[in-house]
PDB file of C-alpha atoms in Angstrom:
ATOM      1  CA  GLY A   1       8.964 -34.133  17.326  1.00 43.00           C
ATOM      2  CA  GLY A   2       9.232 -32.609  13.896  1.00 47.00           C
ATOM      3  CA  PHE A   3       5.838 -30.978  13.787  1.00 47.00           C
ATOM      4  CA  SER A   4       6.312 -29.164  17.087  1.00 50.00           C
ATOM      5  CA  LEU A   5       9.720 -27.848  15.923  1.00 50.00           C
ATOM      6  CA  ALA A   6       8.157 -26.575  12.698  1.00 50.00           C
ATOM      7  CA  HIS A   7       5.313 -25.109  14.714  1.00 52.00           C
ATOM      8  CA  ARG A   8       7.766 -23.240  16.997  1.00 54.00           C
ATOM      9  CA  LYS A   9       9.589 -21.877  13.936  1.00 53.00           C
ATOM     10  CA  ALA A  10       6.270 -20.722  12.479  1.00 53.00           C
ATOM     11  CA  ASP A  11       5.367 -19.070  15.801  1.00 54.00           C
ATOM     12  CA  ARG A  12       8.691 -17.188  15.770  1.00 53.00           C
ATOM     13  CA  TYR A  13       8.120 -16.157  12.162  1.00 52.00           C
ATOM     14  CA  ILE A  14       4.583 -14.954  12.934  1.00 53.00           C
ATOM     15  CA  PHE A  15       5.849 -13.032  15.991  1.00 50.00           C
ATOM     16  CA  ALA A  16       8.521 -11.404  13.815  1.00 47.00           C
ATOM     17  CA  VAL A  17       5.903 -10.428  11.241  1.00 47.00           C
ATOM     18  CA  TYR A  18       3.618  -8.975  13.945  1.00 48.00           C
ATOM     19  CA  PHE A  19       6.558  -7.079  15.481  1.00 45.00           C
ATOM     20  CA  PHE A  20       7.528  -5.692  12.063  1.00 45.00           C
ATOM     21  CA  VAL A  21       3.933  -4.659  11.302  1.00 47.00           C
ATOM     22  CA  ALA A  22       3.634  -2.985  14.719  1.00 48.00           C
ATOM     23  CA  ALA A  23       6.917  -1.093  14.201  1.00 45.00           C
ATOM     24  CA  VAL A  24       5.899   0.026  10.723  1.00 45.00           C
ATOM     25  CA  GLY A  25       2.505   1.070  12.085  1.00 50.00           C
ATOM     26  CA  ALA A  26       4.126   3.195  14.803  1.00 46.00           C
ATOM     27  CA  VAL A  27       6.389   4.945  12.283  1.00 44.00           C
ATOM     28  CA  ASP A  28       3.454   5.380   9.915  1.00 51.00           C
ATOM     29  CA  ALA A  29       1.405   6.980  12.721  1.00 47.00           C
ATOM     30  CA  LEU A  30       4.189   9.530  13.353  1.00 43.00           C
ATOM     31  CA  HIS A  31       4.296  10.388   9.641  1.00 45.00           C
ATOM     32  CA  ARG A  32       0.488  10.648   9.524  1.00 46.00           C
ATOM     33  CA  SER A  33       0.286  13.068  12.438  1.00 44.00           C
ATOM     34  CA  ALA A  34       3.109  15.204  11.005  1.00 41.00           C
ATOM     35  CA  ARG A  35       1.395  15.300   7.590  1.00 42.00           C
ATOM     36  CA  LEU A  36      -1.962  16.219   9.110  1.00 41.00           C
ATOM     37  CA  ARG A  37      -0.295  19.055  11.058  1.00 37.00           C
ATOM     38  CA  ARG A  38       1.317  20.292   7.816  1.00 38.00           C
ATOM     39  CA  LEU A  39      -2.020  20.113   5.975  1.00 39.00           C
ATOM     40  CA  ALA A  40      -3.828  22.000   8.729  1.00 40.00           C
ATOM     41  CA  GLY A  41      -1.014  24.535   9.081  1.00 39.00           C
ATOM     42  CA  THR A  42      -0.714  25.389   5.402  1.00 38.00           C
ATOM     43  CA  THR A  43      -4.216  25.179   4.031  1.00 43.00           C
ATOM     44  CA  GLY A  44      -6.509  25.211   7.042  1.00 42.00           C
ATOM     45  CA  SER A  45      -8.400  22.233   5.588  1.00 46.00           C
ATOM     46  CA  VAL A  46      -7.866  18.980   3.748  1.00 46.00           C
ATOM     47  CA  MET A  47      -8.387  18.358   0.040  1.00 51.00           C
ATOM     48  CA  THR A  48     -11.832  17.795  -1.440  1.00 77.00           C
ATOM     49  CA  ILE A  49     -12.606  14.380  -2.861  1.00 82.00           C
ATOM     50  CA  ASP A  50     -13.123  14.424  -6.608  1.00 82.00           C
ATOM     51  CA  PRO A  51     -15.707  11.694  -7.438  1.00 88.00           C
ATOM     52  CA  ASP A  52     -15.139  12.022 -11.191  1.00 88.00           C
ATOM     53  CA  LYS A  53     -11.403  11.420 -10.775  1.00 87.00           C
ATOM     54  CA  LEU A  54     -12.037   8.449  -8.494  1.00 89.00           C
ATOM     55  CA  LEU A  55     -14.529   6.801 -10.828  1.00 91.00           C
ATOM     56  CA  ALA A  56     -12.301   7.375 -13.879  1.00 90.00           C
ATOM     57  CA  LEU A  57      -9.127   6.229 -12.115  1.00 89.00           C
ATOM     58  CA  ARG A  58      -7.237   3.516 -14.011  1.00 90.00           C
ATOM     59  CA  ILE A  59      -5.346   1.513 -11.418  1.00 88.00           C
ATOM     60  CA  PRO A  60      -2.427  -0.559 -12.720  1.00 89.00           C
ATOM     61  CA  ASP A  61      -2.793  -4.328 -12.377  1.00 91.00           C
ATOM     62  CA  THR A  62      -0.936  -5.936  -9.500  1.00 91.00           C
ATOM     63  CA  GLU A  63       0.937  -9.203 -10.017  1.00 93.00           C
ATOM     64  CA  ARG A  64       1.833 -11.402  -7.064  1.00 93.00           C
ATOM     65  CA  SER A  65       3.147 -14.921  -6.714  1.00 95.00           C
ATOM     66  CA  TYR A  66       2.694 -17.085  -3.646  1.00 96.00           C
ATOM     67  CA  THR A  67       4.001 -20.440  -2.452  1.00 96.00           C
ATOM     68  CA  GLN A  68       2.684 -23.264  -0.300  1.00 96.00           C
ATOM     69  CA  LYS A  69       4.671 -21.744   2.559  1.00 97.00           C
ATOM     70  CA  ASP A  70       2.708 -18.483   2.252  1.00 96.00           C
ATOM     71  CA  ALA A  71      -0.612 -20.338   2.335  1.00 96.00           C
ATOM     72  CA  MET A  72       0.473 -22.430   5.351  1.00 96.00           C
ATOM     73  CA  LEU A  73       1.798 -19.398   7.284  1.00 96.00           C
ATOM     74  CA  TYR A  74      -1.488 -17.603   6.662  1.00 96.00           C
ATOM     75  CA  ALA A  75      -3.391 -20.613   8.070  1.00 96.00           C
ATOM     76  CA  LEU A  76      -1.056 -20.831  11.076  1.00 95.00           C
ATOM     77  CA  GLY A  77      -1.374 -17.082  11.605  1.00 95.00           C
ATOM     78  CA  ILE A  78      -5.144 -17.284  12.021  1.00 94.00           C
ATOM     79  CA  GLY A  79      -4.911 -20.212  14.416  1.00 94.00           C
ATOM     80  CA  LEU A  80      -5.103 -23.443  12.416  1.00 93.00           C
ATOM     81  CA  GLY A  81      -2.685 -26.232  13.276  1.00 91.00           C
ATOM     82  CA  GLN A  82      -2.965 -25.863  17.029  1.00 91.00           C
ATOM     83  CA  ASN A  83      -4.250 -29.413  17.214  1.00 91.00           C
ATOM     84  CA  PRO A  84      -1.642 -31.491  15.336  1.00 86.00           C
ATOM     85  CA  THR A  85      -3.914 -34.555  15.274  1.00 90.00           C
ATOM     86  CA  ASP A  86      -6.922 -32.833  13.681  1.00 92.00           C
ATOM     87  CA  PRO A  87      -6.946 -33.851   9.993  1.00 92.00           C
ATOM     88  CA  HIS A  88      -9.242 -30.936   9.117  1.00 92.00           C
ATOM     89  CA  GLU A  89      -6.710 -28.389  10.425  1.00 93.00           C
ATOM     90  CA  LEU A  90      -3.704 -30.275   9.062  1.00 93.00           C
ATOM     91  CA  ALA A  91      -5.144 -30.019   5.546  1.00 94.00           C
ATOM     92  CA  PHE A  92      -4.317 -26.281   5.652  1.00 96.00           C
ATOM     93  CA  VAL A  93      -0.896 -26.392   7.344  1.00 95.00           C
ATOM     94  CA  TYR A  94       0.774 -29.530   5.951  1.00 92.00           C
ATOM     95  CA  GLU A  95       2.230 -29.828   2.438  1.00 92.00           C
ATOM     96  CA  LYS A  96       0.643 -33.175   1.576  1.00 91.00           C
ATOM     97  CA  ASN A  97      -2.672 -32.474  -0.245  1.00 91.00           C
ATOM     98  CA  LEU A  98      -2.510 -28.865   0.941  1.00 95.00           C
ATOM     99  CA  LYS A  99      -5.745 -26.874   0.878  1.00 95.00           C
ATOM    100  CA  VAL A 100      -5.824 -23.072   0.883  1.00 95.00           C
ATOM    101  CA  LEU A 101      -8.216 -21.137   3.075  1.00 95.00           C
ATOM    102  CA  PRO A 102     -10.635 -19.094   0.969  1.00 93.00           C
ATOM    103  CA  THR A 103      -9.896 -15.935   2.997  1.00 94.00           C
ATOM    104  CA  PHE A 104      -6.229 -16.099   1.900  1.00 95.00           C
ATOM    105  CA  ALA A 105      -7.509 -14.467  -1.303  1.00 93.00           C
ATOM    106  CA  VAL A 106      -8.220 -11.269   0.640  1.00 91.00           C
ATOM    107  CA  VAL A 107      -4.501 -10.620   1.248  1.00 90.00           C
ATOM    108  CA  LEU A 108      -3.392 -11.558  -2.280  1.00 89.00           C
ATOM    109  CA  GLY A 109      -2.957  -8.576  -4.572  1.00 84.00           C
ATOM    110  CA  PHE A 110      -4.032  -6.152  -1.852  1.00 85.00           C
ATOM    111  CA  GLU A 111      -2.769  -2.610  -2.499  1.00 82.00           C
ATOM    112  CA  PRO A 112      -2.645  -0.856   0.886  1.00 78.00           C
ATOM    113  CA  TYR A 113      -1.760   2.550  -0.583  1.00 78.00           C
ATOM    114  CA  LEU A 114      -4.228   2.491  -3.461  1.00 79.00           C
ATOM    115  CA  LEU A 115      -5.868   5.739  -2.345  1.00 81.00           C
ATOM    116  CA  ARG A 116      -2.655   7.409  -1.189  1.00 81.00           C
ATOM    117  CA  ASP A 117      -0.676   7.065  -4.399  1.00 77.00           C
ATOM    118  CA  HIS A 118      -3.140   8.684  -6.817  1.00 75.00           C
ATOM    119  CA  ASP A 119      -4.347  12.281  -7.166  1.00 77.00           C
ATOM    120  CA  THR A 120      -7.973  11.842  -6.093  1.00 79.00           C
ATOM    121  CA  GLY A 121      -8.459  14.329  -3.247  1.00 81.00           C
ATOM    122  CA  VAL A 122      -8.723  11.513  -0.709  1.00 85.00           C
ATOM    123  CA  THR A 123      -6.828  12.231   2.504  1.00 85.00           C
ATOM    124  CA  TYR A 124      -5.353   8.772   3.017  1.00 85.00           C
ATOM    125  CA  GLU A 125      -4.621   9.341   6.708  1.00 87.00           C
ATOM    126  CA  MET A 126      -8.337   9.850   7.333  1.00 88.00           C
ATOM    127  CA  THR A 127      -9.607   6.666   5.649  1.00 90.00           C
ATOM    128  CA  VAL A 128     -11.071   3.719   7.537  1.00 91.00           C
ATOM    129  CA  HIS A 129     -11.754   0.222   6.234  1.00 92.00           C
ATOM    130  CA  GLY A 130     -15.493  -0.424   6.358  1.00 92.00           C
ATOM    131  CA  GLU A 131     -16.373  -3.944   5.310  1.00 94.00           C
ATOM    132  CA  GLU A 132     -15.207  -6.645   2.956  1.00 94.00           C
ATOM    133  CA  HIS A 133     -17.046  -9.303   0.937  1.00 95.00           C
ATOM    134  CA  LEU A 134     -15.403 -12.292  -0.715  1.00 95.00           C
ATOM    135  CA  THR A 135     -16.976 -14.283  -3.540  1.00 96.00           C
ATOM    136  CA  LEU A 136     -14.889 -17.334  -4.415  1.00 95.00           C
ATOM    137  CA  HIS A 137     -15.425 -18.506  -8.000  1.00 95.00           C
ATOM    138  CA  ARG A 138     -13.121 -21.501  -7.576  1.00 93.00           C
ATOM    139  CA  PRO A 139     -10.612 -22.707  -4.956  1.00 92.00           C
ATOM    140  CA  LEU A 140      -7.180 -21.118  -4.812  1.00 92.00           C
ATOM    141  CA  ALA A 141      -4.275 -23.283  -5.926  1.00 93.00           C
ATOM    142  CA  ALA A 142      -1.731 -24.212  -3.235  1.00 94.00           C
ATOM    143  CA  SER A 143       0.812 -21.986  -5.010  1.00 95.00           C
ATOM    144  CA  GLY A 144       0.830 -19.838  -8.090  1.00 94.00           C
ATOM    145  CA  ALA A 145       0.680 -16.324  -9.453  1.00 95.00           C
ATOM    146  CA  ILE A 146      -2.264 -13.952  -9.560  1.00 94.00           C
ATOM    147  CA  VAL A 147      -3.103 -10.726 -11.329  1.00 94.00           C
ATOM    148  CA  ALA A 148      -5.279  -8.292  -9.379  1.00 94.00           C
ATOM    149  CA  LYS A 149      -7.460  -5.716 -11.111  1.00 94.00           C
ATOM    150  CA  HIS A 150      -8.819  -2.874  -8.966  1.00 93.00           C
ATOM    151  CA  PHE A 151     -11.894  -0.763  -9.669  1.00 94.00           C
ATOM    152  CA  ILE A 152     -13.617   2.045  -7.795  1.00 94.00           C
ATOM    153  CA  ASP A 153     -17.280   1.278  -8.415  1.00 95.00           C
ATOM    154  CA  ASP A 154     -18.977   4.102  -6.548  1.00 95.00           C
ATOM    155  CA  VAL A 155     -18.426   7.239  -4.465  1.00 93.00           C
ATOM    156  CA  ILE A 156     -21.247   7.943  -2.031  1.00 92.00           C
ATOM    157  CA  ASP A 157     -21.407  11.444  -0.547  1.00 87.00           C
ATOM    158  CA  LYS A 158     -22.477  11.207   3.097  1.00 86.00           C
ATOM    159  CA  GLY A 159     -23.320  14.913   3.328  1.00 82.00           C
ATOM    160  CA  ALA A 160     -21.563  18.140   4.266  1.00 80.00           C
ATOM    161  CA  GLY A 161     -18.758  17.521   6.733  1.00 79.00           C
ATOM    162  CA  LYS A 162     -19.530  13.790   6.962  1.00 83.00           C
ATOM    163  CA  GLY A 163     -17.154  12.491   4.306  1.00 86.00           C
ATOM    164  CA  ALA A 164     -17.754   9.907   1.638  1.00 91.00           C
ATOM    165  CA  LEU A 165     -17.950   6.150   1.220  1.00 93.00           C
ATOM    166  CA  LEU A 166     -15.978   4.432  -1.541  1.00 94.00           C
ATOM    167  CA  LEU A 167     -16.978   1.052  -2.933  1.00 96.00           C
ATOM    168  CA  ILE A 168     -13.924  -0.766  -4.294  1.00 95.00           C
ATOM    169  CA  ARG A 169     -13.851  -4.045  -6.214  1.00 96.00           C
ATOM    170  CA  ARG A 170     -10.821  -6.279  -6.740  1.00 95.00           C
ATOM    171  CA  LEU A 171     -10.788  -9.196  -9.185  1.00 95.00           C
ATOM    172  CA  LEU A 172      -8.058 -11.810  -8.870  1.00 94.00           C
ATOM    173  CA  PHE A 173      -7.141 -13.902 -11.883  1.00 94.00           C
ATOM    174  CA  ASP A 174      -4.962 -17.002 -11.978  1.00 92.00           C
ATOM    175  CA  LYS A 175      -2.088 -15.766 -14.150  1.00 91.00           C
ATOM    176  CA  ALA A 176      -1.466 -19.136 -15.819  1.00 87.00           C
ATOM    177  CA  ALA A 177      -5.095 -19.879 -16.674  1.00 83.00           C
ATOM    178  CA  ALA A 178      -6.324 -16.264 -16.965  1.00 81.00           C
ATOM    179  CA  ALA A 179      -9.392 -17.455 -15.046  1.00 85.00           C
ATOM    180  CA  PRO A 180     -11.087 -15.482 -12.262  1.00 90.00           C
ATOM    181  CA  VAL A 181     -10.609 -16.883  -8.778  1.00 93.00           C
ATOM    182  CA  PRO A 182     -12.312 -14.488  -6.313  1.00 95.00           C
ATOM    183  CA  THR A 183     -14.053 -11.134  -6.416  1.00 96.00           C
ATOM    184  CA  ILE A 184     -13.426  -8.966  -3.367  1.00 96.00           C
ATOM    185  CA  ARG A 185     -15.608  -5.962  -2.605  1.00 96.00           C
ATOM    186  CA  GLN A 186     -14.767  -3.503   0.134  1.00 95.00           C
ATOM    187  CA  SER A 187     -15.996  -0.191   1.449  1.00 95.00           C
ATOM    188  CA  VAL A 188     -13.724   2.597   2.647  1.00 93.00           C
ATOM    189  CA  PHE A 189     -14.871   5.570   4.729  1.00 93.00           C
ATOM    190  CA  CYS A 190     -13.158   8.829   3.728  1.00 90.00           C
ATOM    191  CA  ARG A 191     -13.666  10.982   6.814  1.00 87.00           C
ATOM    192  CA  ALA A 192     -11.860  14.138   5.675  1.00 78.00           C
ATOM    193  CA  ASP A 193     -14.114  15.215   2.802  1.00 62.00           C
ATOM    194  CA  ARG A 194     -14.730  18.980   3.063  1.00 53.00           C
TER     195      ARG A 194
END
């Protein structure tokens, strides 16, 4: 009864989110290709990465709030709750004694345009996500507010014409307690370094 109706609503919501993301991605791809054509047509090359600017960059803190619904939709979106009688799965998709998946921290406070919106010489359209590491200092609350602090820890030159590798660190703090929750480290390949 009720669970399957809620599950169908969640499926529709997740489909709508995927459809929206796909549509935005298609539009973004058109803008990217147009911008790359403009860059190539006007300058003949892309900008050079400035390691000093990247390492000195002061990125504004990001504040985000989230609800139990957000945590449950994340869990449903990665496949939990398919077995409505499994108490281990239900712990992440049902309000009573709700647990939050540790990987939910990865999407909290994420700034997708971090490298695009600052003057660093990085050609955003030519960046690729490398890897991501999550260190959880304590469990996430079922709902709350976080403050994310972003740092560029290192810029590794891969050689002439091979681009660079950025090492980025994000610290999430529980806004109410001012206590660290996770540390997220990621690498980003910048393929357009000239």
